[in-house]
Coordinates of C-alpha atoms in Angstrom, one line a residue:
M8 CA 47.7 -70.4 56.6
D9 CA 46.7 -68.4 59.7
V10 CA 49.1 -65.6 58.8
R11 CA 47.6 -65.3 55.3
S12 CA 44.1 -65.4 56.6
R13 CA 44.8 -62.6 59.1
R14 CA 46.3 -60.5 56.3
R15 CA 43.3 -61.1 54.1
R16 CA 40.9 -60.1 56.9
G17 CA 43.0 -57.0 57.6
V18 CA 42.8 -55.9 54.0
L19 CA 39.1 -56.6 53.8
T20 CA 38.5 -54.6 57.0
A21 CA 40.5 -51.7 55.7
V22 CA 38.6 -51.7 52.3
L23 CA 35.3 -51.9 54.2
V24 CA 36.2 -48.9 56.4
A25 CA 37.2 -46.9 53.4
S26 CA 34.0 -47.7 51.6
L27 CA 31.9 -46.7 54.6
A28 CA 33.8 -43.4 54.9
A29 CA 33.3 -42.6 51.2
G30 CA 29.6 -43.5 51.5
G31 CA 29.1 -41.2 54.5
C32 CA 30.7 -38.3 52.6
S33 CA 28.6 -38.8 49.6
A34 CA 25.5 -39.0 51.7
T35 CA 26.4 -35.8 53.4
G36 CA 26.9 -34.0 50.0
G37 CA 23.7 -35.4 48.7
T38 CA 21.9 -34.1 51.7
D39 CA 23.3 -30.7 51.3
E40 CA 22.5 -30.7 47.5
A41 CA 19.0 -31.8 48.3
G42 CA 18.6 -29.1 50.8
T43 CA 19.8 -26.5 48.3
A44 CA 17.5 -27.8 45.6
A45 CA 14.6 -27.7 48.1
G46 CA 15.4 -24.2 49.0
A47 CA 15.5 -23.1 45.3
V48 CA 12.2 -24.8 44.7
G49 CA 10.7 -23.1 47.7
Q50 CA 11.9 -19.7 46.4
A51 CA 10.6 -20.4 42.8
R52 CA 7.3 -21.7 44.0
P53 CA 4.5 -19.0 43.5
P54 CA 2.4 -17.8 46.3
A55 CA -0.7 -19.6 47.3
G56 CA -3.0 -17.1 45.7
A57 CA -1.2 -17.0 42.4
G58 CA -2.3 -19.1 39.5
A59 CA -0.4 -21.6 37.5
P60 CA 2.1 -20.4 34.9
G61 CA -0.1 -21.5 32.1
E62 CA -3.2 -19.6 33.4
A63 CA -4.1 -16.1 32.3
G64 CA -2.9 -13.4 34.6
A65 CA -0.3 -15.6 36.4
P66 CA 3.3 -14.4 36.4
A67 CA 5.9 -16.2 34.4
P68 CA 8.3 -18.5 36.4
A69 CA 11.6 -16.8 37.3
G70 CA 14.5 -17.8 35.1
A71 CA 12.3 -19.4 32.5
G72 CA 14.1 -19.3 29.1
A73 CA 11.0 -19.6 26.9
P74 CA 9.0 -16.4 26.1
D75 CA 5.5 -15.8 27.4
L76 CA 3.3 -16.6 24.4
R77 CA -0.1 -16.4 26.0
V78 CA -2.9 -14.8 24.0
D79 CA -2.8 -11.5 25.9
Q80 CA 1.0 -11.4 25.5
R81 CA 1.2 -12.1 21.8
S82 CA 2.2 -9.4 19.2
I83 CA -0.7 -9.0 16.8
I84 CA -1.2 -6.4 14.0
Y85 CA -4.8 -5.4 13.5
T86 CA -6.0 -3.8 10.2
G87 CA -9.5 -2.8 9.4
T88 CA -11.4 -1.6 6.4
M89 CA -14.9 -0.1 6.6
L90 CA -17.5 1.4 4.2
V91 CA -20.2 3.5 5.8
R92 CA -23.0 5.4 4.0
V93 CA -24.0 8.6 5.8
D94 CA -26.2 11.7 5.2
D95 CA -23.5 14.3 5.8
V96 CA -20.0 13.2 4.8
D97 CA -18.2 16.2 6.4
K98 CA -20.0 15.9 9.7
A99 CA -19.4 12.1 9.9
A100 CA -15.7 12.6 9.1
R101 CA -15.4 15.2 11.9
D102 CA -17.1 12.8 14.3
A103 CA -14.8 9.9 13.3
V104 CA -11.7 12.1 13.8
A105 CA -13.0 13.2 17.2
A106 CA -13.6 9.6 18.3
V107 CA -10.2 8.5 17.3
T108 CA -8.5 11.4 18.9
A109 CA -10.4 10.9 22.2
A110 CA -9.2 7.2 22.2
G111 CA -5.5 8.3 22.0
G112 CA -5.1 7.8 18.2
F113 CA -4.5 10.2 15.3
V114 CA -5.4 10.6 11.6
G115 CA -2.8 9.2 9.2
G116 CA -4.5 10.4 6.0
D117 CA -7.6 12.4 5.0
Q118 CA -9.0 12.6 1.5
R119 CA -12.4 14.3 0.9
S120 CA -14.6 15.2 -2.0
S121 CA -17.3 17.7 -1.1
V122 CA -19.3 17.7 -4.3
D123 CA -23.0 17.2 -3.5
A124 CA -23.5 14.6 -6.2
D125 CA -20.4 12.6 -5.3
A126 CA -19.6 13.4 -1.7
R127 CA -17.1 11.0 -0.2
A128 CA -14.3 10.9 2.4
E129 CA -11.5 8.4 2.9
L130 CA -9.7 8.5 6.3
S131 CA -6.7 6.5 7.5
L132 CA -7.0 6.2 11.2
R133 CA -4.3 5.0 13.7
V134 CA -5.8 3.8 17.0
P135 CA -4.3 1.9 20.0
A136 CA -4.6 -1.8 19.7
A137 CA -6.4 -2.1 23.0
R138 CA -9.2 0.2 21.7
F139 CA -9.4 -1.3 18.2
T140 CA -12.7 -3.2 18.5
G141 CA -14.4 -0.4 20.4
I142 CA -13.4 2.2 17.8
V143 CA -14.6 0.0 15.0
D144 CA -18.0 -0.4 16.6
E145 CA -18.2 3.3 17.2
L146 CA -17.4 4.2 13.6
A147 CA -20.1 1.8 12.4
K148 CA -22.7 3.8 14.2
L149 CA -22.0 6.9 12.1
G150 CA -24.4 5.7 9.4
R151 CA -25.3 2.6 7.6
Q152 CA -22.4 0.2 7.5
E153 CA -22.1 -1.6 4.2
R154 CA -18.8 -3.4 4.5
R155 CA -16.4 -4.3 7.3
E156 CA -13.2 -6.3 6.9
I157 CA -10.8 -7.1 9.8
R158 CA -7.4 -8.6 9.3
T159 CA -4.9 -9.8 11.8
E160 CA -1.3 -10.8 11.6
D161 CA 0.5 -12.6 14.4
V162 CA 4.2 -11.4 14.6
T163 CA 5.0 -12.9 17.9
E164 CA 7.7 -15.3 16.6
E165 CA 9.2 -12.5 14.5
T166 CA 9.4 -10.2 17.6
V167 CA 11.0 -12.9 19.7
D168 CA 13.5 -13.7 17.0
L169 CA 14.3 -10.0 16.7
D170 CA 14.8 -9.7 20.4
A171 CA 17.3 -12.6 20.4
R172 CA 19.2 -11.2 17.4
I173 CA 19.4 -7.8 18.9
A174 CA 20.7 -9.2 22.2
T175 CA 23.4 -11.2 20.3
Q176 CA 24.3 -8.3 18.1
R177 CA 24.7 -6.0 21.1
A178 CA 27.1 -8.5 22.7
R179 CA 29.1 -8.5 19.5
V180 CA 29.2 -4.7 19.5
D181 CA 30.4 -4.7 23.1
S182 CA 33.1 -7.2 22.4
G183 CA 34.2 -5.3 19.3
R184 CA 34.5 -2.1 21.4
K185 CA 36.6 -3.9 24.0
L186 CA 38.9 -5.3 21.3
L187 CA 39.2 -1.8 19.8
A188 CA 40.2 -0.4 23.1
R189 CA 43.0 -2.9 23.3
A190 CA 44.4 -2.4 19.8
T191 CA 48.1 -1.5 19.7
S192 CA 48.8 -1.1 16.0
I193 CA 47.4 1.0 13.2
S194 CA 46.4 -2.0 11.1
D195 CA 44.6 -3.6 14.0
L196 CA 42.9 -0.4 14.7
V197 CA 41.7 0.1 11.2
S198 CA 40.4 -3.5 10.8
L199 CA 38.6 -3.4 14.2
E200 CA 37.0 -0.1 13.4
G201 CA 35.6 -1.5 10.1
E202 CA 34.3 -4.6 11.8
L203 CA 32.8 -2.5 14.6
A204 CA 31.1 -0.2 12.2
K205 CA 29.5 -3.2 10.4
R206 CA 28.3 -4.7 13.6
E207 CA 26.8 -1.4 14.7
A208 CA 25.0 -1.0 11.3
D209 CA 23.5 -4.4 11.6
L210 CA 22.4 -3.6 15.2
A211 CA 20.8 -0.4 14.0
S212 CA 18.9 -2.2 11.2
L213 CA 17.6 -4.8 13.7
E214 CA 16.5 -2.1 16.1
A215 CA 14.7 -0.3 13.3
K216 CA 12.7 -3.4 12.4
K217 CA 11.8 -3.9 16.0
R218 CA 10.6 -0.3 16.3
R219 CA 8.5 -0.8 13.1
L220 CA 6.9 -3.9 14.5
A221 CA 6.3 -2.2 17.8
D222 CA 4.6 0.6 16.1
L223 CA 2.3 -1.7 14.0
T224 CA 1.4 -3.8 17.1
A225 CA 0.8 -0.8 19.4
L226 CA -1.3 1.3 16.9
S227 CA -3.8 -0.5 14.6
T228 CA -4.8 1.0 11.2
I229 CA -8.5 1.6 10.2
T230 CA -9.3 2.7 6.6
L231 CA -12.7 4.3 6.8
T232 CA -14.6 5.3 3.6
L233 CA -17.6 7.5 4.1
L234 CA -20.1 7.9 1.2
G235 CA -23.2 10.0 0.6
R236 CA -26.6 8.6 0.2
D237 CA -26.7 8.9 -3.6
V238 CA -23.1 7.8 -4.4
S239 CA -22.8 4.5 -6.2
T240 CA -20.0 2.0 -5.6
A241 CA -18.4 -0.6 -7.7
D242 CA -19.7 -3.3 -5.3
E243 CA -23.4 -2.5 -6.0
G244 CA -25.3 -4.8 -8.3
T245 CA -26.2 -3.7 -11.9
D246 CA -29.9 -2.8 -12.2
L247 CA -31.8 -3.6 -15.3
G248 CA -34.8 -2.0 -17.0
F249 CA -35.9 0.7 -19.4
M250 CA -35.4 3.6 -17.0
T251 CA -32.0 2.3 -16.0
G252 CA -30.9 2.1 -19.6
L253 CA -32.4 5.5 -20.3
H254 CA -30.5 7.0 -17.4
G255 CA -27.3 5.4 -18.4
G256 CA -27.8 6.4 -22.1
W257 CA -28.4 10.0 -21.0
K258 CA -25.2 10.1 -19.0
V259 CA -23.3 8.7 -21.9
F260 CA -24.9 11.3 -24.2
L261 CA -24.0 14.1 -21.9
S262 CA -20.4 12.8 -21.6
S263 CA -20.1 12.6 -25.4
M264 CA -21.4 16.1 -25.9
T265 CA -19.0 17.4 -23.3
L266 CA -16.2 15.7 -25.1
L267 CA -17.3 16.9 -28.5
L268 CA -17.6 20.5 -27.3
T269 CA -14.2 20.3 -25.7
V270 CA -12.6 19.1 -29.0
L271 CA -14.5 21.8 -30.9
G272 CA -13.3 24.5 -28.6
A273 CA -9.7 23.3 -29.0
L274 CA -10.1 23.3 -32.9
L275 CA -11.9 26.6 -33.2
P276 CA -8.8 28.9 -33.3
W277 CA -7.3 26.8 -36.0
L278 CA -10.5 26.8 -38.0
V279 CA -10.6 30.6 -37.9
V280 CA -7.0 31.1 -38.8
I281 CA -6.7 28.5 -41.5
G282 CA -10.3 27.5 -42.5
V283 CA -11.6 31.0 -43.4
P284 CA -8.9 31.8 -46.0
L285 CA -9.1 28.3 -47.4
A286 CA -12.9 28.5 -47.8
A287 CA -12.6 31.9 -49.6
L288 CA -10.0 30.4 -52.0
L289 CA -12.3 27.5 -52.8
V290 CA -15.2 29.8 -53.5
L291 CA -13.1 31.9 -55.9
L292 CA -11.9 28.9 -57.8
R293 CA -15.5 27.6 -58.2
R294 CA -16.6 31.0 -59.6
R295 CA -13.8 31.0 -62.2
R296 CA -14.8 27.6 -63.4
R297 CA -18.5 28.5 -63.7
N298 CA -17.7 31.8 -65.7
P299 CA -14.9 31.1 -68.2
P300 CA -13.3 34.2 -69.9
A301 CA -15.2 35.5 -73.1
A302 CA -13.7 34.7 -76.6
P303 CA -12.4 37.7 -78.8
V304 CA -14.7 39.3 -81.4
G305 CA -14.3 37.8 -85.0
A306 CA -12.8 34.6 -83.7
P307 CA -14.4 31.5 -85.1
P308 CA -16.3 29.5 -82.6
P309 CA -14.6 26.5 -81.3
P310 CA -15.4 23.2 -83.0
P311 CA -17.8 21.0 -81.3
V312 CA -16.3 18.3 -79.3
G313 CA -17.0 14.9 -80.9
G314 CA -19.3 16.4 -83.7
P315 CA -18.8 16.5 -87.5
Q316 CA -16.0 18.7 -88.7
P317 CA -16.8 21.4 -91.3
P318 CA -15.4 20.9 -94.8
Q319 CA -12.0 22.4 -95.5
V320 CA -12.0 24.7 -98.5
S321 CA -8.6 24.9 -100.3
G322 CA -7.5 27.9 -102.4
P323 CA -8.2 31.6 -102.0
Q324 CA -11.3 32.6 -100.1
P325 CA -13.8 34.8 -101.9
P326 CA -14.1 38.3 -100.6
V327 CA -16.8 39.0 -98.1
P328 CA -19.2 41.6 -99.4
A329 CA -19.5 44.7 -97.3
T330 CA -22.7 45.2 -95.5
R331 CA -24.8 48.1 -96.7
S332 CA -26.2 50.5 -94.4
A333 CA -29.9 51.0 -94.5
P334 CA -31.2 54.2 -96.2

């Protein structure tokens, strides 16, 4: 029994020593890992004067996978529509172009009508997004603002998605080029060239979409309509009254007369060429109906239409005595 007890004690002692040795190693490794983690945290920790990652103006944490979606970092498309009534349309249009050019923008479209009774100008202006609000307020001071409409479209998620897809597609293009460089047979070369061309086309399409979004977010669009003082718009209310009706009726009358004179001018050559000979022919036919040809001398008068018929005498007719001449 003593021998067995000694053996059991020896085995337990060996197991205990091995356990203690393993625990010491793990503790040392844990200390090293803890020290490394603490060093990493110390490096990633922002300076004392820097704000928290969620605060405005604070830098994003290093190695963060999520994009920075703060308000000042979002991709927003601004679009504005304005209607301003001014005294001089041409001067106001020049001032608007000068203000946009000074802000770093340009004119995308310019349509003007310089008629005094209906003077108007419609400008499509592209301005930097950072100056959008200031330019809108400056354009409103050109005259009397009658309408302003501002629209925004947040394309941040679409931009982030495009960035991820572009990065993935570039990696696919790079891998395709590496495989193409290692091709050893003609069939592999042809198939890899086709696949690489498809990947490059997809990458070019994604980059074009990204450039389009970048252009829309970097430069905002303002559609400015300038109207003269007497120009009416479709948004104005309909006035009622005798003078309003008279004014509208006179306009309709003038428009009708203009249309009638236009049609008459278009038909006048045809009336001269065809109408004059036709009128002369009608006059000649009417004169022939009014003056029928004279009957020959000695012919009996035509019987009356619908009256009693003269008696018919049968046999030889008596001779008609000759008329005597006067002495």
